[in-house]
C-alpha atoms as one frame of an Amber mdcrd trajectory, in Angstrom:
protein
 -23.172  10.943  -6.463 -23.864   8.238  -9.124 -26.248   5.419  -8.249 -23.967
   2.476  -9.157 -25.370  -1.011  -8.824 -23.503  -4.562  -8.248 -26.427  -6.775
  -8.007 -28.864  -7.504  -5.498 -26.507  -8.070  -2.905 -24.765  -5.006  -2.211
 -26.659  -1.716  -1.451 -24.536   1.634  -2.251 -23.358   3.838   1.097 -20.951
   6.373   0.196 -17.817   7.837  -1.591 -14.663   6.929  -0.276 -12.183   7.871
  -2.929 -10.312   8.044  -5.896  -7.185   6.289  -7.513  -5.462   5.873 -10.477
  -7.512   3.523 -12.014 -11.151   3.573 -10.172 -13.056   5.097  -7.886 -13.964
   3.214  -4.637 -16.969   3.124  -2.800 -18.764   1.864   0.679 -21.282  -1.000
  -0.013 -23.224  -3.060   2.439 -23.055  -6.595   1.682 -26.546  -7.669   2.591
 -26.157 -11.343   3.469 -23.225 -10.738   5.762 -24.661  -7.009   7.246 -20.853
  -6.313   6.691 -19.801  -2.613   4.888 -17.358  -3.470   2.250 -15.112  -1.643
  -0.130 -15.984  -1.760  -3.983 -13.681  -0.505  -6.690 -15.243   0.327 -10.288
 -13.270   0.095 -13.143 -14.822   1.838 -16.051 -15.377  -0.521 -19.220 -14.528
  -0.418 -21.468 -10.999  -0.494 -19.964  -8.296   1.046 -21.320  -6.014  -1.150
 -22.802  -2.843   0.784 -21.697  -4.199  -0.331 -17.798  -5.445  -3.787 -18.663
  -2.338  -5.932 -17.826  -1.700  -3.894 -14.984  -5.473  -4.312 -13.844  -5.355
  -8.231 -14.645  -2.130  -8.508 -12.461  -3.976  -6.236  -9.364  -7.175  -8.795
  -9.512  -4.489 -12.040  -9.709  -2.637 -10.952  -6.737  -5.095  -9.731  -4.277
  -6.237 -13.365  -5.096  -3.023 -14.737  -4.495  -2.541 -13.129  -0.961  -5.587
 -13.947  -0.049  -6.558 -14.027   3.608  -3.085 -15.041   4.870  -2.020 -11.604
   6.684  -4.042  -9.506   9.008  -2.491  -6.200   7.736  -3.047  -6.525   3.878
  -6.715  -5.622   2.658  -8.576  -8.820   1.664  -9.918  -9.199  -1.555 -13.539
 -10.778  -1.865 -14.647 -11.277  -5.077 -14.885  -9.844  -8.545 -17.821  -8.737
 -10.077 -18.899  -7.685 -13.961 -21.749  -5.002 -14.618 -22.460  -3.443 -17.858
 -20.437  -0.449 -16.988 -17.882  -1.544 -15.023 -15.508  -4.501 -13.515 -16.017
  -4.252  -9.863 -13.796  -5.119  -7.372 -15.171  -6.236  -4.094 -12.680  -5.790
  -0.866 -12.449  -5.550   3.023 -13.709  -2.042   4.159 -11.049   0.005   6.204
 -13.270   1.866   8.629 -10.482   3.864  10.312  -9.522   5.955   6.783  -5.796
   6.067   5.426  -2.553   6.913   7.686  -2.736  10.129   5.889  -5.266  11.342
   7.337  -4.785  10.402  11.034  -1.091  11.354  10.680  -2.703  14.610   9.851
  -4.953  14.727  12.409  -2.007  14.745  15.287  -0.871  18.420  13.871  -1.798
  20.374  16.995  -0.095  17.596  19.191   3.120  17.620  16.799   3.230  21.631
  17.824   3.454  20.357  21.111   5.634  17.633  21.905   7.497  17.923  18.067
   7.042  14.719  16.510   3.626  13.763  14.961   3.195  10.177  16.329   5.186
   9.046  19.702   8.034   6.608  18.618   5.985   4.384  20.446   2.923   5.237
  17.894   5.209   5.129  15.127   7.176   1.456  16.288   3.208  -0.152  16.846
   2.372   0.926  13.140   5.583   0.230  11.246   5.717  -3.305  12.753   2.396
  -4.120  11.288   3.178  -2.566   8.143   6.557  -4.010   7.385   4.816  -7.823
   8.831   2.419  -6.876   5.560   5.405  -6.348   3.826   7.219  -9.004   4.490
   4.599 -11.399   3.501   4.351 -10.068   0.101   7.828 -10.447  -0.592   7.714
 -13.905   0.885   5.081 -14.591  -1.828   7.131 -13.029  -3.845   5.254  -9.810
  -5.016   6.509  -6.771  -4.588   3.826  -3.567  -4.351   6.088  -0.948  -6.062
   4.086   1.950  -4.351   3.935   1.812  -0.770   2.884   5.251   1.077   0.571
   6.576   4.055  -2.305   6.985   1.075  -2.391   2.823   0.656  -2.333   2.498
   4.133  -5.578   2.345   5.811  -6.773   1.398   9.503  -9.354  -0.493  10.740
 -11.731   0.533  13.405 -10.199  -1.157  15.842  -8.649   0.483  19.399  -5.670
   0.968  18.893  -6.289   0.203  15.029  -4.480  -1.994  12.722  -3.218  -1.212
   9.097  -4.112  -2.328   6.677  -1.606  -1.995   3.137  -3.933  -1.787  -0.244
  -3.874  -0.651  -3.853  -1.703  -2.985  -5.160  -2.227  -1.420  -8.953   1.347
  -1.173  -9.396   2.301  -3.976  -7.261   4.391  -6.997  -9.455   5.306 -10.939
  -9.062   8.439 -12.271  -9.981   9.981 -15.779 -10.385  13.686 -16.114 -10.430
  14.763 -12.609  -9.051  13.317  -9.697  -8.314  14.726  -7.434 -11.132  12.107
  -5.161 -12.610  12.320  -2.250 -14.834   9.647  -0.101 -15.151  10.018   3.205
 -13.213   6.634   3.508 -11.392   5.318   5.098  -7.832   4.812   8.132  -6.159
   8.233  10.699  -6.400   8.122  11.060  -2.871   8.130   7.458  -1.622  10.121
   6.212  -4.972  13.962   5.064  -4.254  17.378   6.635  -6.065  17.440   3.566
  -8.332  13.877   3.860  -9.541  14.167   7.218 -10.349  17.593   6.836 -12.618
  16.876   6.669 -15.879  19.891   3.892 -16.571  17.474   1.556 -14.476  15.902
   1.174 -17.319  18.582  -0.927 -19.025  19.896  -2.624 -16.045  16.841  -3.258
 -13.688  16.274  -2.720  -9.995  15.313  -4.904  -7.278  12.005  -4.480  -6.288
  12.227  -5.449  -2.511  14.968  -2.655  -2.032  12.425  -0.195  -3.489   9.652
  -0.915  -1.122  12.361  -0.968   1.919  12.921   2.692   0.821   9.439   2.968
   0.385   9.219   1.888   4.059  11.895   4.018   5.503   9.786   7.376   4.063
   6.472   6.951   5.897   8.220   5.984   8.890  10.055   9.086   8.472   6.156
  10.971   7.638   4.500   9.160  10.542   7.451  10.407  13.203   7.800  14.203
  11.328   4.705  14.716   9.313   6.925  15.771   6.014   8.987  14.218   3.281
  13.197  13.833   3.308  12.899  14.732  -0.367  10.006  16.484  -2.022   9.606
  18.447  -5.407   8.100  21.493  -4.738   9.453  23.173  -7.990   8.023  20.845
  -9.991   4.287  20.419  -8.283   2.954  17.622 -10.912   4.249  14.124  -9.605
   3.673  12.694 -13.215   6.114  15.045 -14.565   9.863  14.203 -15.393  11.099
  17.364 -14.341   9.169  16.101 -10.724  11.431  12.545 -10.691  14.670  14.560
 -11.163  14.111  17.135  -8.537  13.754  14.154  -5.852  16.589  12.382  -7.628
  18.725  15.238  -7.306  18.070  15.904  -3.905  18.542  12.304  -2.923  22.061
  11.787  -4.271  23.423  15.213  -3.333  22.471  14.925  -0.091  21.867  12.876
   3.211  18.306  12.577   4.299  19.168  14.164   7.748  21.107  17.317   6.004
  18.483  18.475   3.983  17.725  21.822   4.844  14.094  21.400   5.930  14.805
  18.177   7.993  18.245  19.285   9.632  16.012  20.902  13.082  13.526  18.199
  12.568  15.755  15.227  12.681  17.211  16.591  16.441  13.554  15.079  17.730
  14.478  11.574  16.511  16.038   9.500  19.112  19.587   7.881  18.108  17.913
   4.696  16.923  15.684   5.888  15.233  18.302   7.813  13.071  20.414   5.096
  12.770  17.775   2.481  11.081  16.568   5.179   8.326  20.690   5.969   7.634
  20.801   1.736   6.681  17.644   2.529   5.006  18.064   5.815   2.885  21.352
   4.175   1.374  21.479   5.241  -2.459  23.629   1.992  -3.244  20.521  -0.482
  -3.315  22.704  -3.585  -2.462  24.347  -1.941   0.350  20.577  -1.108   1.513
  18.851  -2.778   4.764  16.475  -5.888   4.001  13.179  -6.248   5.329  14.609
  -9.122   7.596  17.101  -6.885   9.266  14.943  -3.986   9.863  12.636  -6.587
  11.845  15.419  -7.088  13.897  16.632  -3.725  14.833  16.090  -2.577  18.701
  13.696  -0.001  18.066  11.197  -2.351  16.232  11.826  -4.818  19.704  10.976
  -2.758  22.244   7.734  -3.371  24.168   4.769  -1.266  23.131   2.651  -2.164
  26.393   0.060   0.196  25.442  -0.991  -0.840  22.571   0.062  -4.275  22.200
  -2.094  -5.644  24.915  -5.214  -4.248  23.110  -4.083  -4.708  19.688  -4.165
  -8.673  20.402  -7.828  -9.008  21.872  -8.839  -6.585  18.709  -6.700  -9.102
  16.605  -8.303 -12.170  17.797 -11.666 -10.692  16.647 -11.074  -9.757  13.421
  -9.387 -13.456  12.787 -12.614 -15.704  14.058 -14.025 -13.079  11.011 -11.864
 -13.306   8.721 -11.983 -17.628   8.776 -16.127 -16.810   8.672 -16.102 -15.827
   5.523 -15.097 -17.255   2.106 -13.189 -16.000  -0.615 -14.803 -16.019  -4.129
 -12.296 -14.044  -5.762  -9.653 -16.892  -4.524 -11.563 -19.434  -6.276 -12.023
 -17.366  -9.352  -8.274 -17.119  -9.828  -7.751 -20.922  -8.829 -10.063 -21.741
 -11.822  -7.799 -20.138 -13.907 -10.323 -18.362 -15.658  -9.764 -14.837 -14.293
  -7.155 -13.192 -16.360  -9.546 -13.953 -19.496 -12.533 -12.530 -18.069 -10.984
  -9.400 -16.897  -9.954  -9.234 -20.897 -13.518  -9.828 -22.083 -14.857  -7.406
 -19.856 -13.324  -5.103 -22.684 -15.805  -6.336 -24.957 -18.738  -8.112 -23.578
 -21.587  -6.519 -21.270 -22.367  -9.569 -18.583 -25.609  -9.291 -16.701 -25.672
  -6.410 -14.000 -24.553  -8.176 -10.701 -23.203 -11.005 -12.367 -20.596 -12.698
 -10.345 -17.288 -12.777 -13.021 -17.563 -17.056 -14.505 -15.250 -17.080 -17.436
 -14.104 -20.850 -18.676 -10.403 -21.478 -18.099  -7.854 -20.099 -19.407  -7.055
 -22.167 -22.729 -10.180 -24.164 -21.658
């Protein structure tokens, strides 16, 4: 691959990936020893991307370090060729690929993950969720792909890409239909959203309820395998067609599946797959629901040593970026980055905003 440099303190390991605005790659941060995560973004960037990349940088800032299970954001640095975004490295790989991995078991026993599996990972990942929305951003495409685990045994997730993701103020009423078909809600799909708004929080609970569904049976409620391309409109309609002519559990593909579900877990993902998005479960009362509160003695006991680790290293080490984006400065610089070629490794110093 490429040799990309970030300055002298990062030396380039490997590929990990692609997404739809960078490509990310392992780094070793050499004063720390540490393997981190780096995402380029190619300058100069595209101005069709640039709010959406300003908004990404602001609030990884804003999150911060405050929740185990969402990817930490370091600091932001400008090359020449790129903006560079420095992050936590998830050693384990995404949920994709480890839900994958249990195929041969799933032949077996019939679901992919145990419930018990599935209950350890989706209380983690709705925790992450639930702290966004308490500061109120909403990520807009939650899926097993922007899930990633740590190293850790048993691991923890860890929810990133927040590219799409969105604050609000006053209410969570958004408007532009974004995400992945498979993962995206009734309401975002409808094209009279467009005039009236949807809430966001209701789209990631929907969000929610489809890779729990993934993790237990290794395949989506409603797909669009007529329409292949996921960026196409024709794509959108077959999964909006499918969801409002039909209940997630009568679908013809998931009618055998959904007999290996036990009653409970049925009976959350009917509050959740609810096309009326007011009607729809919150994040609050899916926390509460029995299946999420029974005792996963397997995994919790060794989750919470591995837990305590990664906390005395997560208070170690400082956050740059966070003090970028308290300066004010950041939005700016990400703009400039357009136009201007810093020094190679430079750490991003813009003056404040209106400063």
């Amino acid at each position: 691959g490429p040799k990309l440099y970030v300055g002298e303190n990062y030396e380039q390991v490997k590929h990990l990936g692609k997404g739809g605005t960078g490509d990310t790659w392992a780094f070793i941060d050499k004063r720390s020893g540490e393997q981190v995560a780096i995402k380029f973004l190619k300058r100069p960037l595209p101005k069709v991307l640039l709010e959406n990349i300003k908004r990404e940088f602001l609030i990884q800032a804003e999150l911060g370090f405050g929740h185990e299970n969402v990817i930490k954001a370091y600091e932001a640095v400008l090359t020449p060729t790129h903006l560079c975004l420095v992050m936590e490295y998830a050693r384990g790989g995404s949920l994709t690929a480890y839900v994958a991995d249990k195929w041969k078991e799933a032949q077996q026993r019939g679901l992919f993950l145990s419930e018990d599996e599935a209950r350890f990972f989706f209380k983690q990942f709705l925790s992450a969720v639930n702290y966004c929305h308490q500061h109120r951003v909403v990520h807009r495409d939650l899926k097993l792909d922007n899930t990633l685990l740590d190293a850790a045994t048993p691991p923890a997730i860890k929810i990133c890409d927040f590219g799409f993701a969105k604050t609000w103020s006053e209410e969570a009423n958004m408007y532009t239909q974004i995400g992945t078909p498979v993962y995206m809600s009734p309401e975002l799909m409808n094209q009279a959203t467009k005039e009236k708004g949807y809430d966001g929080r209701s789209v990631d609970v929907w969000a929610s309820g489809i890779l729990l569904l993934v993790m237990l049976l290794g395949s989506f409620p409603f797909d669009h395998t007529e329409h292949p391309d996921p960026n196409t409109s024709e794509a959108h309609l077959e999964v909006w067609l499918q969801q409002v002519s039909k209940r997630w559990s009568e679908v013809p593909h998931m009618a055998e599946a959904v007999k290996k579900l036990s009653p409970e877990i049925k009976d959350l993902l009917n509050r959740i797959f609810v096309i009326d998005a007011s009607k729809r479960v919150t994040v609050q009362q899916i926390k509460r629901w029995v299946f999420l509160n029974e005792f996963n003695s397997s995994f919790v006991v060794r989750r919470s040593l591995a837990l305590a680790r990664s906390l005395v290293l997560s208070f170690a080490r400082q956050a740059p970026l966070v003090q970028q984006a308290a300066a004010g400065w950041l939005p700016a610089d990400v703009g400039r980055a357009q136009e201007e070629a810093g020094e190679v490794g430079q750490v991003v110093q813009g003056e404040p905003v209106g400063g």
